[in-house]
């Protein structure tokens, strides 16, 4: 298995050199030493390509141009160069399920140019209405009517993000050209945005039971498309690393996409473990995370992926998820313990671990006071739908827990104005009010900080192949613990994600084990403290 630790940057809120109030590429360059010091191997950067920014850059207007708010191509080239000097590799986000409606291709499609209409999915109205009853993931219908053409076009996300028609061979060639363009710029990997949605159905029909996702997720040709990209681009250089975002994909399919022998993708992000606080599988609901389901999913997916030589991406945070510490932890009484245990426990499993900016210092969700505070288009769109049936207060409570805005506040670098993120006085982005207490500067020299613990975990994972290649096993009767075994060595990783002590029934003898990591000063074999995480190791015969 590749031995990697990957750090995700959401550029607009990472760091700014300048005073426009938006993070930029120069800002990323100036923090490369910080990232190197953290110990990671690669950086995944969310889109910096030209975009009207309806969906924070996931609506691409030009795949080969840098958006001016982030800098220019020269800046990007310097970034790659400076990263290489530090032996850090860059992964970029590739959004090939849809473009922005401002993309030249779509503009020409709207102009009735047949060639470009075939790049997208246009359908005739049925009885004067939408071709199907499917819902957009951003709220409302996923069809938009164009009076001039008397047709609807498909948009699984906002209406400003028309879906592309992957069946079109000419378009497939364009995709290859774009990926090669970035390879030539020195990029060493790609994160494929919502790639499980590329292959659309032959027949479009109403979904009588759901929102339509059953009709277009993991479509018929999806594996052909992955193979095609693999043959033409990914396999050309062994340094290239790919990770596909595949929410709502079944285990069987996920296994296939990231199975080494299948030569499609190197790994996948699956999301089931982050849906354990969805009531009836509905994101826009509030529920305490069901830790038993979380645990069962870990066991099931880890074991299957191991048995099938397939690779999972390990993550608890990204730009679309509320902060895991606020979701699974106790930020009031056990902030340090929650941050460290959630991270260590999940990133020492089998797979490729990812960190999302700010989690390494224990950044938390924001404190929203009204529905109008939210900026993210997904939150705004879904709030509108929810208000049809729920009260304002109920909707506000759901958004507070589920909105992606929680992850999109600015990085907390220090305790000065704007948390040191940008020099501008007039910050339009979210800033968490706790930045004076939670920031990089206050943790970097402190050996007992969240940041220092993250560094220890990263180092352990990257320098000891027990944690990368070791066989993973789950104990039958004991939740929240697993072992990794390699040759004559074995490690056990134990945690407790409750704010009370739990008893442990592991039948192990204390004096045989060495403590490798512990987020408390002591360790009692029978009683695991709230949000404690411990890594133990011993030799075996
Ligand atoms: C992915 C991105 C998300 C975006 C969506 C549409 O899920 O991570 O931020 O809104 O795709 O591109």
mmCIF file of N, CA, C and O in Angstrom, residues 213-270:
data_model
loop_
_atom_site.group_PDB
_atom_site.id
_atom_site.type_symbol
_atom_site.label_atom_id
_atom_site.label_comp_id
_atom_site.label_asym_id
_atom_site.label_seq_id
_atom_site.Cartn_x
_atom_site.Cartn_y
_atom_site.Cartn_z
ATOM 1 N N UNK A 213 -31.463 9.448 -7.294
ATOM 2 C CA UNK A 213 -30.052 9.041 -7.286
ATOM 3 C C UNK A 213 -29.839 7.592 -7.724
ATOM 4 O O UNK A 213 -28.806 7.258 -8.303
ATOM 5 N N UNK A 214 -30.844 6.755 -7.478
ATOM 6 C CA UNK A 214 -30.746 5.347 -7.893
ATOM 7 C C UNK A 214 -30.603 5.206 -9.403
ATOM 8 O O UNK A 214 -30.087 4.199 -9.898
ATOM 9 N N UNK A 215 -31.007 6.220 -10.153
ATOM 10 C CA UNK A 215 -30.962 6.128 -11.615
ATOM 11 C C UNK A 215 -29.626 6.573 -12.216
ATOM 12 O O UNK A 215 -29.300 6.228 -13.329
ATOM 13 N N UNK A 216 -28.914 7.405 -11.486
ATOM 14 C CA UNK A 216 -27.681 7.930 -12.103
ATOM 15 C C UNK A 216 -26.408 7.676 -11.285
ATOM 16 O O UNK A 216 -25.326 8.074 -11.678
ATOM 17 N N UNK A 217 -26.526 7.030 -10.122
ATOM 18 C CA UNK A 217 -25.310 6.759 -9.342
ATOM 19 C C UNK A 217 -24.722 5.426 -9.812
ATOM 20 O O UNK A 217 -25.468 4.469 -10.012
ATOM 21 N N UNK A 218 -23.415 5.365 -10.017
ATOM 22 C CA UNK A 218 -22.747 4.132 -10.481
ATOM 23 C C UNK A 218 -23.370 3.599 -11.768
ATOM 24 O O UNK A 218 -23.660 2.406 -11.891
ATOM 25 N N UNK A 219 -23.587 4.485 -12.727
ATOM 26 C CA UNK A 219 -24.217 4.074 -13.994
ATOM 27 C C UNK A 219 -23.426 3.008 -14.742
ATOM 28 O O UNK A 219 -22.278 2.698 -14.418
ATOM 29 N N UNK A 220 -24.105 2.497 -15.775
ATOM 30 C CA UNK A 220 -23.619 1.341 -16.537
ATOM 31 C C UNK A 220 -22.160 1.450 -17.029
ATOM 32 O O UNK A 220 -21.414 0.491 -16.988
ATOM 33 N N UNK A 221 -21.746 2.641 -17.474
ATOM 34 C CA UNK A 221 -20.419 2.739 -18.114
ATOM 35 C C UNK A 221 -19.324 3.282 -17.210
ATOM 36 O O UNK A 221 -18.220 3.554 -17.675
ATOM 37 N N UNK A 222 -19.630 3.432 -15.961
ATOM 38 C CA UNK A 222 -18.702 4.142 -15.080
ATOM 39 C C UNK A 222 -17.300 3.513 -15.048
ATOM 40 O O UNK A 222 -16.290 4.198 -15.139
ATOM 41 N N UNK A 223 -17.262 2.188 -14.974
ATOM 42 C CA UNK A 223 -15.929 1.562 -14.890
ATOM 43 C C UNK A 223 -15.148 1.720 -16.200
ATOM 44 O O UNK A 223 -13.929 1.870 -16.184
ATOM 45 N N UNK A 224 -15.867 1.716 -17.315
ATOM 46 C CA UNK A 224 -15.186 1.968 -18.607
ATOM 47 C C UNK A 224 -14.534 3.340 -18.586
ATOM 48 O O UNK A 224 -13.427 3.516 -19.067
ATOM 49 N N UNK A 225 -15.261 4.311 -18.043
ATOM 50 C CA UNK A 225 -14.722 5.674 -18.016
ATOM 51 C C UNK A 225 -13.474 5.756 -17.137
ATOM 52 O O UNK A 225 -12.477 6.363 -17.509
ATOM 53 N N UNK A 226 -13.538 5.111 -15.979
ATOM 54 C CA UNK A 226 -12.364 5.137 -15.098
ATOM 55 C C UNK A 226 -11.171 4.462 -15.792
ATOM 56 O O UNK A 226 -10.045 4.955 -15.733
ATOM 57 N N UNK A 227 -11.458 3.344 -16.461
ATOM 58 C CA UNK A 227 -10.353 2.638 -17.145
ATOM 59 C C UNK A 227 -9.780 3.493 -18.255
ATOM 60 O O UNK A 227 -8.568 3.540 -18.455
ATOM 61 N N UNK A 228 -10.663 4.151 -18.967
ATOM 62 C CA UNK A 228 -10.221 4.996 -20.066
ATOM 63 C C UNK A 228 -9.281 6.099 -19.528
ATOM 64 O O UNK A 228 -8.214 6.346 -20.089
ATOM 65 N N UNK A 229 -9.651 6.711 -18.427
ATOM 66 C CA UNK A 229 -8.793 7.757 -17.849
ATOM 67 C C UNK A 229 -7.492 7.148 -17.343
ATOM 68 O O UNK A 229 -6.413 7.723 -17.470
ATOM 69 N N UNK A 230 -7.616 5.937 -16.806
ATOM 70 C CA UNK A 230 -6.431 5.280 -16.274
ATOM 71 C C UNK A 230 -5.429 4.971 -17.387
ATOM 72 O O UNK A 230 -4.245 5.294 -17.276
ATOM 73 N N UNK A 231 -5.927 4.377 -18.465
ATOM 74 C CA UNK A 231 -5.028 4.008 -19.564
ATOM 75 C C UNK A 231 -4.372 5.245 -20.169
ATOM 76 O O UNK A 231 -3.183 5.278 -20.424
ATOM 77 N N UNK A 232 -5.166 6.277 -20.357
ATOM 78 C CA UNK A 232 -4.651 7.453 -21.066
ATOM 79 C C UNK A 232 -3.890 8.441 -20.210
ATOM 80 O O UNK A 232 -3.108 9.225 -20.730
ATOM 81 N N UNK A 233 -4.136 8.419 -18.916
ATOM 82 C CA UNK A 233 -3.466 9.422 -18.064
ATOM 83 C C UNK A 233 -2.845 8.820 -16.798
ATOM 84 O O UNK A 233 -1.626 8.862 -16.616
ATOM 85 N N UNK A 234 -3.678 8.232 -15.943
ATOM 86 C CA UNK A 234 -3.207 7.866 -14.596
ATOM 87 C C UNK A 234 -2.047 6.870 -14.618
ATOM 88 O O UNK A 234 -1.150 6.938 -13.788
ATOM 89 N N UNK A 235 -2.093 5.938 -15.571
ATOM 90 C CA UNK A 235 -1.068 4.886 -15.557
ATOM 91 C C UNK A 235 0.257 5.353 -16.164
ATOM 92 O O UNK A 235 1.228 4.619 -16.176
ATOM 93 N N UNK A 236 0.282 6.576 -16.678
ATOM 94 C CA UNK A 236 1.488 7.038 -17.373
ATOM 95 C C UNK A 236 2.641 7.322 -16.427
ATOM 96 O O UNK A 236 3.786 7.453 -16.851
ATOM 97 N N UNK A 237 2.336 7.474 -15.160
ATOM 98 C CA UNK A 237 3.390 7.834 -14.222
ATOM 99 C C UNK A 237 2.999 7.283 -12.852
ATOM 100 O O UNK A 237 1.899 7.552 -12.373
ATOM 101 N N UNK A 238 3.908 6.545 -12.258
ATOM 102 C CA UNK A 238 3.505 5.886 -11.009
ATOM 103 C C UNK A 238 3.337 6.857 -9.828
ATOM 104 O O UNK A 238 2.758 6.526 -8.809
ATOM 105 N N UNK A 239 3.825 8.074 -10.013
ATOM 106 C CA UNK A 239 3.634 9.068 -8.951
ATOM 107 C C UNK A 239 2.196 9.583 -8.888
ATOM 108 O O UNK A 239 1.769 10.181 -7.912
ATOM 109 N N UNK A 240 1.454 9.403 -9.974
ATOM 110 C CA UNK A 240 0.086 9.936 -9.981
ATOM 111 C C UNK A 240 -0.766 9.149 -9.000
ATOM 112 O O UNK A 240 -0.755 7.918 -8.985
ATOM 113 N N UNK A 241 -1.488 9.892 -8.199
ATOM 114 C CA UNK A 241 -2.365 9.272 -7.213
ATOM 115 C C UNK A 241 -3.782 9.785 -7.451
ATOM 116 O O UNK A 241 -3.993 10.987 -7.612
ATOM 117 N N UNK A 242 -4.746 8.861 -7.475
ATOM 118 C CA UNK A 242 -6.120 9.296 -7.726
ATOM 119 C C UNK A 242 -7.037 8.866 -6.591
ATOM 120 O O UNK A 242 -6.889 7.791 -6.017
ATOM 121 N N UNK A 243 -7.984 9.738 -6.308
ATOM 122 C CA UNK A 243 -8.992 9.396 -5.311
ATOM 123 C C UNK A 243 -10.334 9.886 -5.840
ATOM 124 O O UNK A 243 -10.469 11.019 -6.284
ATOM 125 N N UNK A 244 -11.304 8.974 -5.845
ATOM 126 C CA UNK A 244 -12.620 9.317 -6.390
ATOM 127 C C UNK A 244 -13.613 9.563 -5.267
ATOM 128 O O UNK A 244 -13.650 8.829 -4.280
ATOM 129 N N UNK A 245 -14.420 10.591 -5.443
ATOM 130 C CA UNK A 245 -15.468 10.876 -4.452
ATOM 131 C C UNK A 245 -16.723 10.119 -4.863
ATOM 132 O O UNK A 245 -17.292 10.375 -5.926
ATOM 133 N N UNK A 246 -17.154 9.161 -4.036
ATOM 134 C CA UNK A 246 -18.266 8.300 -4.453
ATOM 135 C C UNK A 246 -19.341 8.169 -3.368
ATOM 136 O O UNK A 246 -19.627 7.078 -2.879
ATOM 137 N N UNK A 247 -19.995 9.262 -3.077
ATOM 138 C CA UNK A 247 -21.053 9.214 -2.067
ATOM 139 C C UNK A 247 -22.233 8.393 -2.611
ATOM 140 O O UNK A 247 -22.505 8.437 -3.805
ATOM 141 N N UNK A 248 -22.880 7.639 -1.736
ATOM 142 C CA UNK A 248 -24.037 6.789 -2.087
ATOM 143 C C UNK A 248 -23.696 5.582 -2.954
ATOM 144 O O UNK A 248 -24.581 4.918 -3.469
ATOM 145 N N UNK A 249 -22.429 5.307 -3.150
ATOM 146 C CA UNK A 249 -22.037 4.115 -3.920
ATOM 147 C C UNK A 249 -22.050 2.901 -2.993
ATOM 148 O O UNK A 249 -21.688 3.001 -1.824
ATOM 149 N N UNK A 250 -22.450 1.763 -3.544
ATOM 150 C CA UNK A 250 -22.493 0.554 -2.717
ATOM 151 C C UNK A 250 -21.070 0.072 -2.413
ATOM 152 O O UNK A 250 -20.116 0.456 -3.094
ATOM 153 N N UNK A 251 -20.990 -0.813 -1.442
ATOM 154 C CA UNK A 251 -19.682 -1.352 -1.077
ATOM 155 C C UNK A 251 -19.080 -2.144 -2.248
ATOM 156 O O UNK A 251 -17.911 -2.010 -2.580
ATOM 157 N N UNK A 252 -19.933 -2.944 -2.880
ATOM 158 C CA UNK A 252 -19.468 -3.791 -3.980
ATOM 159 C C UNK A 252 -18.844 -2.948 -5.095
ATOM 160 O O UNK A 252 -17.785 -3.260 -5.616
ATOM 161 N N UNK A 253 -19.526 -1.872 -5.447
ATOM 162 C CA UNK A 253 -19.021 -1.003 -6.519
ATOM 163 C C UNK A 253 -17.752 -0.276 -6.066
ATOM 164 O O UNK A 253 -16.774 -0.190 -6.803
ATOM 165 N N UNK A 254 -17.790 0.240 -4.845
ATOM 166 C CA UNK A 254 -16.622 0.981 -4.345
ATOM 167 C C UNK A 254 -15.386 0.090 -4.375
ATOM 168 O O UNK A 254 -14.299 0.530 -4.762
ATOM 169 N N UNK A 255 -15.582 -1.155 -3.977
ATOM 170 C CA UNK A 255 -14.474 -2.102 -3.966
ATOM 171 C C UNK A 255 -13.865 -2.244 -5.352
ATOM 172 O O UNK A 255 -12.662 -2.326 -5.509
ATOM 173 N N UNK A 256 -14.714 -2.253 -6.338
ATOM 174 C CA UNK A 256 -14.242 -2.458 -7.712
ATOM 175 C C UNK A 256 -13.455 -1.243 -8.211
ATOM 176 O O UNK A 256 -12.424 -1.381 -8.858
ATOM 177 N N UNK A 257 -13.962 -0.052 -7.899
ATOM 178 C CA UNK A 257 -13.302 1.155 -8.420
ATOM 179 C C UNK A 257 -11.862 1.294 -7.898
ATOM 180 O O UNK A 257 -11.006 1.829 -8.583
ATOM 181 N N UNK A 258 -11.652 0.849 -6.647
ATOM 182 C CA UNK A 258 -10.332 1.090 -6.039
ATOM 183 C C UNK A 258 -9.550 -0.203 -5.831
ATOM 184 O O UNK A 258 -8.654 -0.269 -4.995
ATOM 185 N N UNK A 259 -9.884 -1.225 -6.610
ATOM 186 C CA UNK A 259 -9.164 -2.500 -6.485
ATOM 187 C C UNK A 259 -7.923 -2.424 -7.368
ATOM 188 O O UNK A 259 -8.026 -2.100 -8.559
ATOM 189 N N UNK A 260 -6.785 -2.702 -6.795
ATOM 190 C CA UNK A 260 -5.533 -2.501 -7.523
ATOM 191 C C UNK A 260 -5.559 -3.143 -8.909
ATOM 192 O O UNK A 260 -5.254 -2.497 -9.905
ATOM 193 N N UNK A 261 -5.938 -4.419 -8.995
ATOM 194 C CA UNK A 261 -5.909 -5.126 -10.281
ATOM 195 C C UNK A 261 -6.850 -4.531 -11.322
ATOM 196 O O UNK A 261 -6.668 -4.731 -12.516
ATOM 197 N N UNK A 262 -7.886 -3.820 -10.877
ATOM 198 C CA UNK A 262 -8.860 -3.294 -11.853
ATOM 199 C C UNK A 262 -8.371 -2.079 -12.623
ATOM 200 O O UNK A 262 -8.973 -1.666 -13.602
ATOM 201 N N UNK A 263 -7.286 -1.489 -12.147
ATOM 202 C CA UNK A 263 -6.670 -0.346 -12.821
ATOM 203 C C UNK A 263 -7.676 0.752 -13.170
ATOM 204 O O UNK A 263 -7.855 1.114 -14.322
ATOM 205 N N UNK A 264 -8.362 1.211 -12.130
ATOM 206 C CA UNK A 264 -9.285 2.330 -12.328
ATOM 207 C C UNK A 264 -8.792 3.510 -11.483
ATOM 208 O O UNK A 264 -8.114 4.386 -11.988
ATOM 209 N N UNK A 265 -9.092 3.467 -10.173
ATOM 210 C CA UNK A 265 -8.652 4.549 -9.286
ATOM 211 C C UNK A 265 -7.763 3.973 -8.184
ATOM 212 O O UNK A 265 -7.835 2.774 -7.894
ATOM 213 N N UNK A 266 -6.972 4.837 -7.547
ATOM 214 C CA UNK A 266 -6.129 4.337 -6.454
ATOM 215 C C UNK A 266 -6.904 4.184 -5.157
ATOM 216 O O UNK A 266 -6.565 3.352 -4.321
ATOM 217 N N UNK A 267 -7.896 5.034 -4.963
ATOM 218 C CA UNK A 267 -8.653 4.955 -3.716
ATOM 219 C C UNK A 267 -9.963 5.710 -3.859
ATOM 220 O O UNK A 267 -10.144 6.471 -4.824
ATOM 221 N N UNK A 268 -10.831 5.512 -2.890
ATOM 222 C CA UNK A 268 -12.123 6.221 -2.951
ATOM 223 C C UNK A 268 -12.495 6.806 -1.579
ATOM 224 O O UNK A 268 -12.141 6.268 -0.537
ATOM 225 N N UNK A 269 -13.215 7.912 -1.660
ATOM 226 C CA UNK A 269 -13.861 8.465 -0.471
ATOM 227 C C UNK A 269 -15.275 7.910 -0.436
ATOM 228 O O UNK A 269 -16.062 8.172 -1.357
ATOM 229 N N UNK A 270 -15.596 7.167 0.599
ATOM 230 C CA UNK A 270 -16.975 6.758 0.776
ATOM 231 C C UNK A 270 -17.520 7.531 1.973
ATOM 232 O O UNK A 270 -16.748 8.004 2.809
#
